[in-house]
mmCIF file of C-alpha atoms and ligand atoms in Angstrom:
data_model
loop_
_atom_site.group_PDB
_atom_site.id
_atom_site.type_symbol
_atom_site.label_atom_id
_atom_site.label_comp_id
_atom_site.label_asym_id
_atom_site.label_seq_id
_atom_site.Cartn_x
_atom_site.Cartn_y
_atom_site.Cartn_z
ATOM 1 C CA UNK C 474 70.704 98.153 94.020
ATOM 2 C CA UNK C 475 71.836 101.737 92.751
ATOM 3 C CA UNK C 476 70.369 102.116 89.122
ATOM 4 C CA UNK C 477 72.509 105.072 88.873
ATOM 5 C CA UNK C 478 75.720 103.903 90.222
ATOM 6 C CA UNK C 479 75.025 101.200 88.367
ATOM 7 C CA UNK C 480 75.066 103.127 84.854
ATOM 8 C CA UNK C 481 77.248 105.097 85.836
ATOM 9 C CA UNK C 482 80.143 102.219 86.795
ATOM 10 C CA UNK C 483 79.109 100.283 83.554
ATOM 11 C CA UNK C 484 80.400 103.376 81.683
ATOM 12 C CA UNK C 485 83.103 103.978 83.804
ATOM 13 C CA UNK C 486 84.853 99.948 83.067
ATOM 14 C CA UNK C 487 83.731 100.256 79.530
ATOM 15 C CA UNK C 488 85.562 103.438 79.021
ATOM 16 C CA UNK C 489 88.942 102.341 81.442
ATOM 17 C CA UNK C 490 88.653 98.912 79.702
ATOM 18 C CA UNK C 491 88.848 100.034 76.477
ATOM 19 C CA UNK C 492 91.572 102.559 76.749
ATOM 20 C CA UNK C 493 93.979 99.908 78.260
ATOM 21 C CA UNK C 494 92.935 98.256 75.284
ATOM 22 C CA UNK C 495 91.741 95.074 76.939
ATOM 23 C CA UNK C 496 89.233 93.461 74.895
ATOM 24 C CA UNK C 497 86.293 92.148 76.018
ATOM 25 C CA UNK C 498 85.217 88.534 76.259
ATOM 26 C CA UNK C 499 81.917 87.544 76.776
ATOM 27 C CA UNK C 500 82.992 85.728 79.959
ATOM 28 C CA UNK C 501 84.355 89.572 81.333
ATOM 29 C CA UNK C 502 81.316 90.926 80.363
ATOM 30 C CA UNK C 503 78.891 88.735 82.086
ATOM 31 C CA UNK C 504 81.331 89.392 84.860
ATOM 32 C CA UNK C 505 81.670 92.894 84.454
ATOM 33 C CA UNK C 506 77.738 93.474 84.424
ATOM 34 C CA UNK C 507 77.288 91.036 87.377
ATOM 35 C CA UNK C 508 79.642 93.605 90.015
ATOM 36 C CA UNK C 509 77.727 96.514 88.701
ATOM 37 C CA UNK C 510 74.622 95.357 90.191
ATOM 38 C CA UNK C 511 75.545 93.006 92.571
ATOM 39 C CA UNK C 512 79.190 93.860 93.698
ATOM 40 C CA UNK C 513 77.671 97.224 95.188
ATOM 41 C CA UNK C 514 79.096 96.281 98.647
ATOM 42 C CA UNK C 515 81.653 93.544 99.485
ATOM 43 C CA UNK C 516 81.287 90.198 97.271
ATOM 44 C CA UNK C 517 84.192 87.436 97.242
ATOM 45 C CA UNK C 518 85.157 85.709 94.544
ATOM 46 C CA UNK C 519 82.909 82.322 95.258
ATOM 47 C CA UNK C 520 79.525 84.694 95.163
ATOM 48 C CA UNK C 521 80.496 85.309 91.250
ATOM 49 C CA UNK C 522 81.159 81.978 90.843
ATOM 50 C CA UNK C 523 78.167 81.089 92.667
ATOM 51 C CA UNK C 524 75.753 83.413 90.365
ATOM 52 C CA UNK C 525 77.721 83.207 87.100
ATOM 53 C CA UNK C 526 77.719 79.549 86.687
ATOM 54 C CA UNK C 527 79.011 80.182 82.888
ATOM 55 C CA UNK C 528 82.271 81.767 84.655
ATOM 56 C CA UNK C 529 85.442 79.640 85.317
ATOM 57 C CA UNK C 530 87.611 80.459 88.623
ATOM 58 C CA UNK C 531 90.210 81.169 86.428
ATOM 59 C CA UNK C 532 88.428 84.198 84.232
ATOM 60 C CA UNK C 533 86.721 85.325 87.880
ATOM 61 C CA UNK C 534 89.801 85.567 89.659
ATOM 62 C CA UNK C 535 91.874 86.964 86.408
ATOM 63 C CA UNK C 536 88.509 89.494 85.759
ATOM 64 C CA UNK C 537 88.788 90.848 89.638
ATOM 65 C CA UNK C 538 92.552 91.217 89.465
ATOM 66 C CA UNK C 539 92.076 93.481 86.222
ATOM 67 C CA UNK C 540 89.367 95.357 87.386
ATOM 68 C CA UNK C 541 91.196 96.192 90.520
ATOM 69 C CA UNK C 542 94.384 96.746 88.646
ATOM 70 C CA UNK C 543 92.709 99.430 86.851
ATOM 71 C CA UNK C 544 91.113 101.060 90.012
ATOM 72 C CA UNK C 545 87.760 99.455 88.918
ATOM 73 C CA UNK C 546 87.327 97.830 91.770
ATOM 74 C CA UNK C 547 88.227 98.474 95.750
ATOM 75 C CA UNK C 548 89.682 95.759 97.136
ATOM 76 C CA UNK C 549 89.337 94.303 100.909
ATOM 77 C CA UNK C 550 91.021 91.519 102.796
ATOM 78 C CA UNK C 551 89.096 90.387 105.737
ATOM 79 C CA UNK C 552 90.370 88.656 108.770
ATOM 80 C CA UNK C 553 88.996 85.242 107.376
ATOM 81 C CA UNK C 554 91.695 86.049 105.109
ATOM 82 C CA UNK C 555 88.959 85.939 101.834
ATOM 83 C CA UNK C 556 89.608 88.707 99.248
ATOM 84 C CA UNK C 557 86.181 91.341 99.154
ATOM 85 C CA UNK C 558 85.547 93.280 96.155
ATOM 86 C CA UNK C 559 83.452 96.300 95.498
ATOM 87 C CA UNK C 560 82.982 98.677 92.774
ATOM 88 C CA UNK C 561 84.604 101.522 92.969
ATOM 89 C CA UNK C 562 82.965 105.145 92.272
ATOM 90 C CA UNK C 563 83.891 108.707 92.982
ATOM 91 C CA UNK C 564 80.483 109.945 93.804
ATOM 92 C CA UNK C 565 79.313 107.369 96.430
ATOM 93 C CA UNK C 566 81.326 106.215 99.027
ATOM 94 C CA UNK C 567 80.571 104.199 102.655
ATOM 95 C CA UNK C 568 82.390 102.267 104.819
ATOM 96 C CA UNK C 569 81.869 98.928 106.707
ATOM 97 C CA UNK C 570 81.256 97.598 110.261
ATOM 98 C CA UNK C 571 82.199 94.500 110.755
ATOM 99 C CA UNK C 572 80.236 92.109 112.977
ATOM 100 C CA UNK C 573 82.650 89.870 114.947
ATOM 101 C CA UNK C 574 79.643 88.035 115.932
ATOM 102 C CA UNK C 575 78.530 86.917 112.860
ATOM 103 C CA UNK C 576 81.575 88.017 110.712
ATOM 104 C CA UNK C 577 78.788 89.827 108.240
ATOM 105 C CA UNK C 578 80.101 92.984 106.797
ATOM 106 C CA UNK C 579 77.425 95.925 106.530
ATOM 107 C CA UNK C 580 77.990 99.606 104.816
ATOM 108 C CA UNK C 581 77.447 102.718 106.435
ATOM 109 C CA UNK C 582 77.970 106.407 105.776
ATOM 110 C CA UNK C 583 78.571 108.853 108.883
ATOM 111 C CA UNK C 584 79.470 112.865 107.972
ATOM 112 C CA UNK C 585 81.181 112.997 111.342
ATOM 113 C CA UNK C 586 83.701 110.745 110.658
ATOM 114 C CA UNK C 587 84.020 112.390 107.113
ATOM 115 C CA UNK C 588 84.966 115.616 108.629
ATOM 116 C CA UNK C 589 87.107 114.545 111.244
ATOM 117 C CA UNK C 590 88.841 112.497 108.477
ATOM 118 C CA UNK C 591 89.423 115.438 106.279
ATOM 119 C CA UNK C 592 90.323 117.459 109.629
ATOM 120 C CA UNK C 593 93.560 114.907 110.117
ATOM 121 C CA UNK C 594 94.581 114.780 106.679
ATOM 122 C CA UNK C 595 94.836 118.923 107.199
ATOM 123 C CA UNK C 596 96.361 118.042 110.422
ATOM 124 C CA UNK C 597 99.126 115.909 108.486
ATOM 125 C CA UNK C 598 99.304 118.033 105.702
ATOM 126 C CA UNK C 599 98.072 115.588 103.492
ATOM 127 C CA UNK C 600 95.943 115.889 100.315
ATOM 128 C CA UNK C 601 93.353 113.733 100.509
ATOM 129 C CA UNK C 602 93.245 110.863 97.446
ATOM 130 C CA UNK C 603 90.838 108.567 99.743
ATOM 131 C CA UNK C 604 90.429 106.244 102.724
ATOM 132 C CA UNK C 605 88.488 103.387 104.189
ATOM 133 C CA UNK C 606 87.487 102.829 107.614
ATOM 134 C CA UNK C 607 86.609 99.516 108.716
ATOM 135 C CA UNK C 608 85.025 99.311 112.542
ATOM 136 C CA UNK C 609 85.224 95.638 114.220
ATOM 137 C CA UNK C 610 82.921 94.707 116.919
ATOM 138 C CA UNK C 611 79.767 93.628 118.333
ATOM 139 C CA UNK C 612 76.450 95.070 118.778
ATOM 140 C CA UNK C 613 75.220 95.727 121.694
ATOM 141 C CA UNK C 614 71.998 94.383 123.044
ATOM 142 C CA UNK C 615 70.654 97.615 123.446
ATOM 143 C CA UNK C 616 71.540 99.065 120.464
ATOM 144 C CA UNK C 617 69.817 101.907 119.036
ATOM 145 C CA UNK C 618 70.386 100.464 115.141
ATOM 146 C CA UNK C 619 68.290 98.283 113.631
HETATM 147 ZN ZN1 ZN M 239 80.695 98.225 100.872
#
């Protein structure tokens, strides 16, 4: 876990929370707390409900939707069809590889394919406001990562 990010996303939904002037229940905090340590990278809805057992589906499902509502919160739909959540922060960023073997999601960071994303949105004309890159596949045997 990112202490930093951490801190730094806790103050981020506290502030954005407040200024839509949604108030805060102690079910949405215990939520809210929860994804800024453990909803680093992809969670689902079932993996609060699995940690938080205080937490009904509904206030889970109704906390996520807010917090992604709000831009809180990236949001991912996998093949399995499952809604992923993550928190979402300026000042970090990754992407994931998918494992088609073992349908595990992993992050990973890669300044090549930062610069060749910028270099097509130039391309395009586009200004950048953000992007996600999923890559699908399996490792090979002889792979070089671990
Ligand atoms: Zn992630």
């Amino acid at each position: 876990m990112d202490q930093a990010l951490r801190d730094r996303w806790l103050a981020q939904a506290d502030a954005t929370l407040s200024s839509a002037g949604r108030r805060a229940g102690a079910a949405r905090t215990a939520i809210v707390e929860w994804l800024a340590r453990e909803g680093q990278c992809l969670v689902t809805a079932q993996d609060v409900l699995d940690r938080l057992p205080q937490g009904s589906p509904s206030s889970v499902y109704r906390t996520l939707d807010e917090l992604f509502a709000l831009g809180l919160l990236h949001r991912f739909h996998g093949q399995d069809g499952v809604a992923r959540y993550e928190i979402a922060d300026p000042l970090r960023h990754h992407h994931h590889f998918i494992d088609e073997a073992s349908g595990a999601a992993r992050p990973f960071t890669d300044d090549e394919l930062e610069r060749a994303i910028e270099a097509a949105a130039r391309r395009l004309g586009v200004r950048l406001t953000g992007h996600e890159v999923v890559i699908r596949g399996r490792r090979s045997t002889n792979g070089t990562q671990s």
